[in-house]
PDB file of C-alpha atoms in Angstrom:
ATOM      1  CA  UNK B 490      99.508  90.234  94.997  1.00  0.00           C
ATOM      2  CA  UNK B 491     102.187  89.239  92.369  1.00  0.00           C
ATOM      3  CA  UNK B 492     105.395  88.387  92.969  1.00  0.00           C
ATOM      4  CA  UNK B 493     108.583  88.035  91.440  1.00  0.00           C
ATOM      5  CA  UNK B 494     108.714  88.415  86.699  1.00  0.00           C
ATOM      6  CA  UNK B 495     111.187  90.482  84.800  1.00  0.00           C
ATOM      7  CA  UNK B 496     108.929  92.865  82.650  1.00  0.00           C
ATOM      8  CA  UNK B 497     111.097  94.808  79.828  1.00  0.00           C
ATOM      9  CA  UNK B 498     109.696  98.521  79.719  1.00  0.00           C
ATOM     10  CA  UNK B 499     110.086 100.610  76.556  1.00  0.00           C
ATOM     11  CA  UNK B 500     108.103 103.173  78.294  1.00  0.00           C
ATOM     12  CA  UNK B 501     110.261 104.173  81.333  1.00  0.00           C
ATOM     13  CA  UNK B 502     113.299 103.882  78.777  1.00  0.00           C
ATOM     14  CA  UNK B 503     111.628 106.294  76.684  1.00  0.00           C
ATOM     15  CA  UNK B 504     110.750 109.003  79.927  1.00  0.00           C
ATOM     16  CA  UNK B 505     113.693 108.389  81.224  1.00  0.00           C
ATOM     17  CA  UNK B 506     115.963 109.551  77.865  1.00  0.00           C
ATOM     18  CA  UNK B 507     114.199 112.590  77.944  1.00  0.00           C
ATOM     19  CA  UNK B 508     113.831 113.637  81.442  1.00  0.00           C
ATOM     20  CA  UNK B 509     110.639 113.029  81.570  1.00  0.00           C
ATOM     21  CA  UNK B 510     110.796 111.516  85.111  1.00  0.00           C
ATOM     22  CA  UNK B 511     112.317 112.959  88.719  1.00  0.00           C
ATOM     23  CA  UNK B 512     115.557 111.215  88.793  1.00  0.00           C
ATOM     24  CA  UNK B 513     116.262 112.295  84.735  1.00  0.00           C
ATOM     25  CA  UNK B 514     115.377 115.486  85.416  1.00  0.00           C
ATOM     26  CA  UNK B 515     119.119 116.805  85.857  1.00  0.00           C
ATOM     27  CA  UNK B 516     120.445 116.406  82.115  1.00  0.00           C
ATOM     28  CA  UNK B 517     123.360 118.497  82.905  1.00  0.00           C
ATOM     29  CA  UNK B 518     125.116 116.650  85.319  1.00  0.00           C
ATOM     30  CA  UNK B 519     127.663 113.911  84.843  1.00  0.00           C
ATOM     31  CA  UNK B 520     127.105 110.328  85.954  1.00  0.00           C
ATOM     32  CA  UNK B 521     128.701 107.326  86.860  1.00  0.00           C
ATOM     33  CA  UNK B 522     127.215 104.340  86.015  1.00  0.00           C
ATOM     34  CA  UNK B 523     127.308 101.736  89.104  1.00  0.00           C
ATOM     35  CA  UNK B 524     129.210  98.576  88.714  1.00  0.00           C
ATOM     36  CA  UNK B 525     132.753  97.257  88.605  1.00  0.00           C
ATOM     37  CA  UNK B 526     135.712  97.837  85.571  1.00  0.00           C
ATOM     38  CA  UNK B 527     135.504  94.766  83.287  1.00  0.00           C
ATOM     39  CA  UNK B 528     138.156  94.504  80.350  1.00  0.00           C
ATOM     40  CA  UNK B 529     136.192  94.713  77.262  1.00  0.00           C
ATOM     41  CA  UNK B 530     137.952  91.620  75.494  1.00  0.00           C
ATOM     42  CA  UNK B 531     137.308  89.379  77.914  1.00  0.00           C
ATOM     43  CA  UNK B 532     134.312  90.507  79.354  1.00  0.00           C
ATOM     44  CA  UNK B 533     135.624  89.726  83.310  1.00  0.00           C
ATOM     45  CA  UNK B 534     136.284  91.907  85.845  1.00  0.00           C
ATOM     46  CA  UNK B 535     139.495  93.677  86.268  1.00  0.00           C
ATOM     47  CA  UNK B 536     140.789  92.887  89.548  1.00  0.00           C
ATOM     48  CA  UNK B 537     143.028  94.796  91.972  1.00  0.00           C
ATOM     49  CA  UNK B 538     146.036  93.556  93.793  1.00  0.00           C
ATOM     50  CA  UNK B 539     144.591  91.937  96.547  1.00  0.00           C
ATOM     51  CA  UNK B 540     141.749  89.888  93.591  1.00  0.00           C
ATOM     52  CA  UNK B 541     139.099  92.327  94.526  1.00  0.00           C
ATOM     53  CA  UNK B 542     136.700  93.849  91.771  1.00  0.00           C
ATOM     54  CA  UNK B 543     137.922  97.705  91.199  1.00  0.00           C
ATOM     55  CA  UNK B 544     134.344  99.918  91.696  1.00  0.00           C
ATOM     56  CA  UNK B 545     133.639 102.364  88.933  1.00  0.00           C
ATOM     57  CA  UNK B 546     134.287 106.073  89.241  1.00  0.00           C
ATOM     58  CA  UNK B 547     133.947 106.752  85.608  1.00  0.00           C
ATOM     59  CA  UNK B 548     131.790 110.143  85.411  1.00  0.00           C
ATOM     60  CA  UNK B 549     129.880 109.951  81.499  1.00  0.00           C
ATOM     61  CA  UNK B 550     127.758 113.013  80.699  1.00  0.00           C
ATOM     62  CA  UNK B 551     124.168 112.809  80.148  1.00  0.00           C
ATOM     63  CA  UNK B 552     124.250 112.718  76.931  1.00  0.00           C
ATOM     64  CA  UNK B 553     126.357 109.525  76.737  1.00  0.00           C
ATOM     65  CA  UNK B 554     124.529 108.228  79.665  1.00  0.00           C
ATOM     66  CA  UNK B 555     120.753 108.148  78.179  1.00  0.00           C
ATOM     67  CA  UNK B 556     121.904 108.343  74.522  1.00  0.00           C
ATOM     68  CA  UNK B 557     124.561 106.376  74.028  1.00  0.00           C
ATOM     69  CA  UNK B 558     125.303 102.463  73.694  1.00  0.00           C
ATOM     70  CA  UNK B 559     126.132 103.202  77.097  1.00  0.00           C
ATOM     71  CA  UNK B 560     123.789 102.470  80.409  1.00  0.00           C
ATOM     72  CA  UNK B 561     120.796 104.127  79.410  1.00  0.00           C
ATOM     73  CA  UNK B 562     117.627 103.939  77.644  1.00  0.00           C
ATOM     74  CA  UNK B 563     119.847 103.289  74.740  1.00  0.00           C
ATOM     75  CA  UNK B 564     122.097 101.317  76.263  1.00  0.00           C
ATOM     76  CA  UNK B 565     122.390  97.160  76.908  1.00  0.00           C
ATOM     77  CA  UNK B 566     118.546  95.402  77.384  1.00  0.00           C
ATOM     78  CA  UNK B 567     118.993  94.476  81.449  1.00  0.00           C
ATOM     79  CA  UNK B 568     119.270  99.055  82.304  1.00  0.00           C
ATOM     80  CA  UNK B 569     115.242  98.330  81.255  1.00  0.00           C
ATOM     81  CA  UNK B 570     113.935  95.537  82.996  1.00  0.00           C
ATOM     82  CA  UNK B 571     111.919  95.734  86.318  1.00  0.00           C
ATOM     83  CA  UNK B 572     111.628  93.722  89.380  1.00  0.00           C
ATOM     84  CA  UNK B 573     107.059  93.051  88.380  1.00  0.00           C
ATOM     85  CA  UNK B 574     105.834  92.414  91.895  1.00  0.00           C
ATOM     86  CA  UNK B 575     102.784  94.744  92.988  1.00  0.00           C
ATOM     87  CA  UNK B 576     100.414  94.958  95.556  1.00  0.00           C
ATOM     88  CA  UNK B 577      97.330  95.831  94.222  1.00  0.00           C
ATOM     89  CA  UNK B 578      93.287  96.463  95.444  1.00  0.00           C
ATOM     90  CA  UNK B 579      91.784  95.373  92.548  1.00  0.00           C
ATOM     91  CA  UNK B 580      88.427  95.232  93.037  1.00  0.00           C
ATOM     92  CA  UNK B 581      86.269  96.513  95.672  1.00  0.00           C
ATOM     93  CA  UNK B 582      82.408  96.219  96.156  1.00  0.00           C
ATOM     94  CA  UNK B 583      80.274  97.610  98.959  1.00  0.00           C
ATOM     95  CA  UNK B 584      76.606  97.386  99.152  1.00  0.00           C
ATOM     96  CA  UNK B 585      73.592  97.987 101.932  1.00  0.00           C
ATOM     97  CA  UNK B 586      70.266  96.710 102.458  1.00  0.00           C
ATOM     98  CA  UNK B 587      67.910  99.571 103.165  1.00  0.00           C
ATOM     99  CA  UNK B 588      65.826  98.285 106.000  1.00  0.00           C
ATOM    100  CA  UNK B 589      62.274  97.250 104.395  1.00  0.00           C
ATOM    101  CA  UNK B 590      61.025  99.655 107.988  1.00  0.00           C
ATOM    102  CA  UNK B 591      61.928 102.573 105.915  1.00  0.00           C
ATOM    103  CA  UNK B 592      60.069 101.635 102.964  1.00  0.00           C
ATOM    104  CA  UNK B 593      57.503 101.418 104.579  1.00  0.00           C
ATOM    105  CA  UNK B 594      55.871 104.723 102.789  1.00  0.00           C
ATOM    106  CA  UNK B 595      57.572 104.137  99.696  1.00  0.00           C
ATOM    107  CA  UNK B 596      56.252 101.965  96.257  1.00  0.00           C
ATOM    108  CA  UNK B 597      58.785  99.420  97.167  1.00  0.00           C
ATOM    109  CA  UNK B 598      59.228  96.053  98.752  1.00  0.00           C
ATOM    110  CA  UNK B 599      63.201  96.382  98.476  1.00  0.00           C
ATOM    111  CA  UNK B 600      66.042  98.301  97.945  1.00  0.00           C
ATOM    112  CA  UNK B 601      69.745  97.618  97.906  1.00  0.00           C
ATOM    113  CA  UNK B 602      72.558 100.507  97.561  1.00  0.00           C
ATOM    114  CA  UNK B 603      75.961  99.610  96.121  1.00  0.00           C
ATOM    115  CA  UNK B 604      79.118 101.260  95.415  1.00  0.00           C
ATOM    116  CA  UNK B 605      81.943  99.640  93.520  1.00  0.00           C
ATOM    117  CA  UNK B 606      85.511 100.381  92.178  1.00  0.00           C
ATOM    118  CA  UNK B 607      87.978  98.413  90.215  1.00  0.00           C
ATOM    119  CA  UNK B 608      92.141  98.746  89.593  1.00  0.00           C
ATOM    120  CA  UNK B 609      91.523 101.320  93.165  1.00  0.00           C
ATOM    121  CA  UNK B 610      95.108 101.380  93.515  1.00  0.00           C
ATOM    122  CA  UNK B 611      98.020  99.725  93.136  1.00  0.00           C
ATOM    123  CA  UNK B 612     102.327  99.775  93.938  1.00  0.00           C
ATOM    124  CA  UNK B 613     105.548  98.293  92.334  1.00  0.00           C
ATOM    125  CA  UNK B 614     108.174  98.949  95.258  1.00  0.00           C
ATOM    126  CA  UNK B 615     110.972  97.485  92.265  1.00  0.00           C
ATOM    127  CA  UNK B 616     109.453 100.231  89.358  1.00  0.00           C
ATOM    128  CA  UNK B 617     110.806 103.265  89.370  1.00  0.00           C
ATOM    129  CA  UNK B 618     109.576 106.139  91.779  1.00  0.00           C
ATOM    130  CA  UNK B 619     106.893 108.076  89.520  1.00  0.00           C
ATOM    131  CA  UNK B 620     106.307 106.174  86.933  1.00  0.00           C
ATOM    132  CA  UNK B 621     103.073 104.583  88.282  1.00  0.00           C
ATOM    133  CA  UNK B 622     103.173 101.944  85.347  1.00  0.00           C
ATOM    134  CA  UNK B 623     101.101  98.829  85.665  1.00  0.00           C
ATOM    135  CA  UNK B 624     103.077  95.844  85.117  1.00  0.00           C
ATOM    136  CA  UNK B 625      99.617  94.036  84.254  1.00  0.00           C
ATOM    137  CA  UNK B 626      99.112  96.266  81.061  1.00  0.00           C
ATOM    138  CA  UNK B 627      99.135  94.600  77.680  1.00  0.00           C
ATOM    139  CA  UNK B 628     101.290  96.897  75.646  1.00  0.00           C
ATOM    140  CA  UNK B 629     100.785  95.272  72.439  1.00  0.00           C
ATOM    141  CA  UNK B 630      97.478  94.588  70.134  1.00  0.00           C
ATOM    142  CA  UNK B 631      95.098  93.657  72.123  1.00  0.00           C
ATOM    143  CA  UNK B 632      94.512  90.506  70.329  1.00  0.00           C
ATOM    144  CA  UNK B 633      98.013  89.353  72.229  1.00  0.00           C
ATOM    145  CA  UNK B 634      99.006  87.506  75.193  1.00  0.00           C
ATOM    146  CA  UNK B 635     102.351  89.398  75.801  1.00  0.00           C
ATOM    147  CA  UNK B 636     103.355  89.410  79.227  1.00  0.00           C
ATOM    148  CA  UNK B 637     106.182  91.200  80.647  1.00  0.00           C
ATOM    149  CA  UNK B 638     107.200  93.162  77.980  1.00  0.00           C
ATOM    150  CA  UNK B 639     105.567  96.860  78.017  1.00  0.00           C
ATOM    151  CA  UNK B 640     105.975  98.344  74.171  1.00  0.00           C
ATOM    152  CA  UNK B 641     104.819 101.683  75.313  1.00  0.00           C
ATOM    153  CA  UNK B 642     101.604 101.069  77.596  1.00  0.00           C
ATOM    154  CA  UNK B 643      98.744 103.457  78.056  1.00  0.00           C
ATOM    155  CA  UNK B 644      97.705 103.820  81.746  1.00  0.00           C
ATOM    156  CA  UNK B 645      96.055 101.895  83.538  1.00  0.00           C
ATOM    157  CA  UNK B 646      92.146 103.021  84.397  1.00  0.00           C
ATOM    158  CA  UNK B 647      89.964 103.357  87.065  1.00  0.00           C
ATOM    159  CA  UNK B 648      86.464 102.607  87.463  1.00  0.00           C
ATOM    160  CA  UNK B 649      84.341 103.592  89.628  1.00  0.00           C
ATOM    161  CA  UNK B 650      80.261 103.002  89.483  1.00  0.00           C
ATOM    162  CA  UNK B 651      76.784 103.365  91.868  1.00  0.00           C
ATOM    163  CA  UNK B 652      73.715 101.266  91.306  1.00  0.00           C
ATOM    164  CA  UNK B 653      70.789 101.537  92.607  1.00  0.00           C
ATOM    165  CA  UNK B 654      68.372  97.898  92.876  1.00  0.00           C
ATOM    166  CA  UNK B 655      65.018  98.345  94.031  1.00  0.00           C
ATOM    167  CA  UNK B 656      61.576  96.090  93.475  1.00  0.00           C
ATOM    168  CA  UNK B 657      58.226  97.096  93.901  1.00  0.00           C
TER     169      UNK B 657
END
């Protein structure tokens, strides 16, 4: 389990703006960016007569949402920041020592069979649904120890194995 920390994801941005995720498949509809109206000159919220912020209700096209300097993938960097909280089953090993009485008519003195698996399951509740992005995958050069920046990572791999060990 990994709790918190932010990651910047170019993979998410690229898949979103190309309509490769379910939540970006509707490319013709209008979008309303979550937030409040603000003064572009002062970068402060615009307030109503009661001194409260005014919720944004202005619609923009899918093109402006995903491909402009607005809200989408090419917009502010914080649009592509995700919480890295991850629950993971990293490794599982199960083994069984075969009872010696089962081996009496064989040339074996002992036998063990085991199964192993790595990267069997992970869940990231705060990363886009359908993205299947593993926040622990490094996506820079292999000699780097870069953390928290995904520059187009390949998916993590799952590994399974079976081992049979015998002695004579």
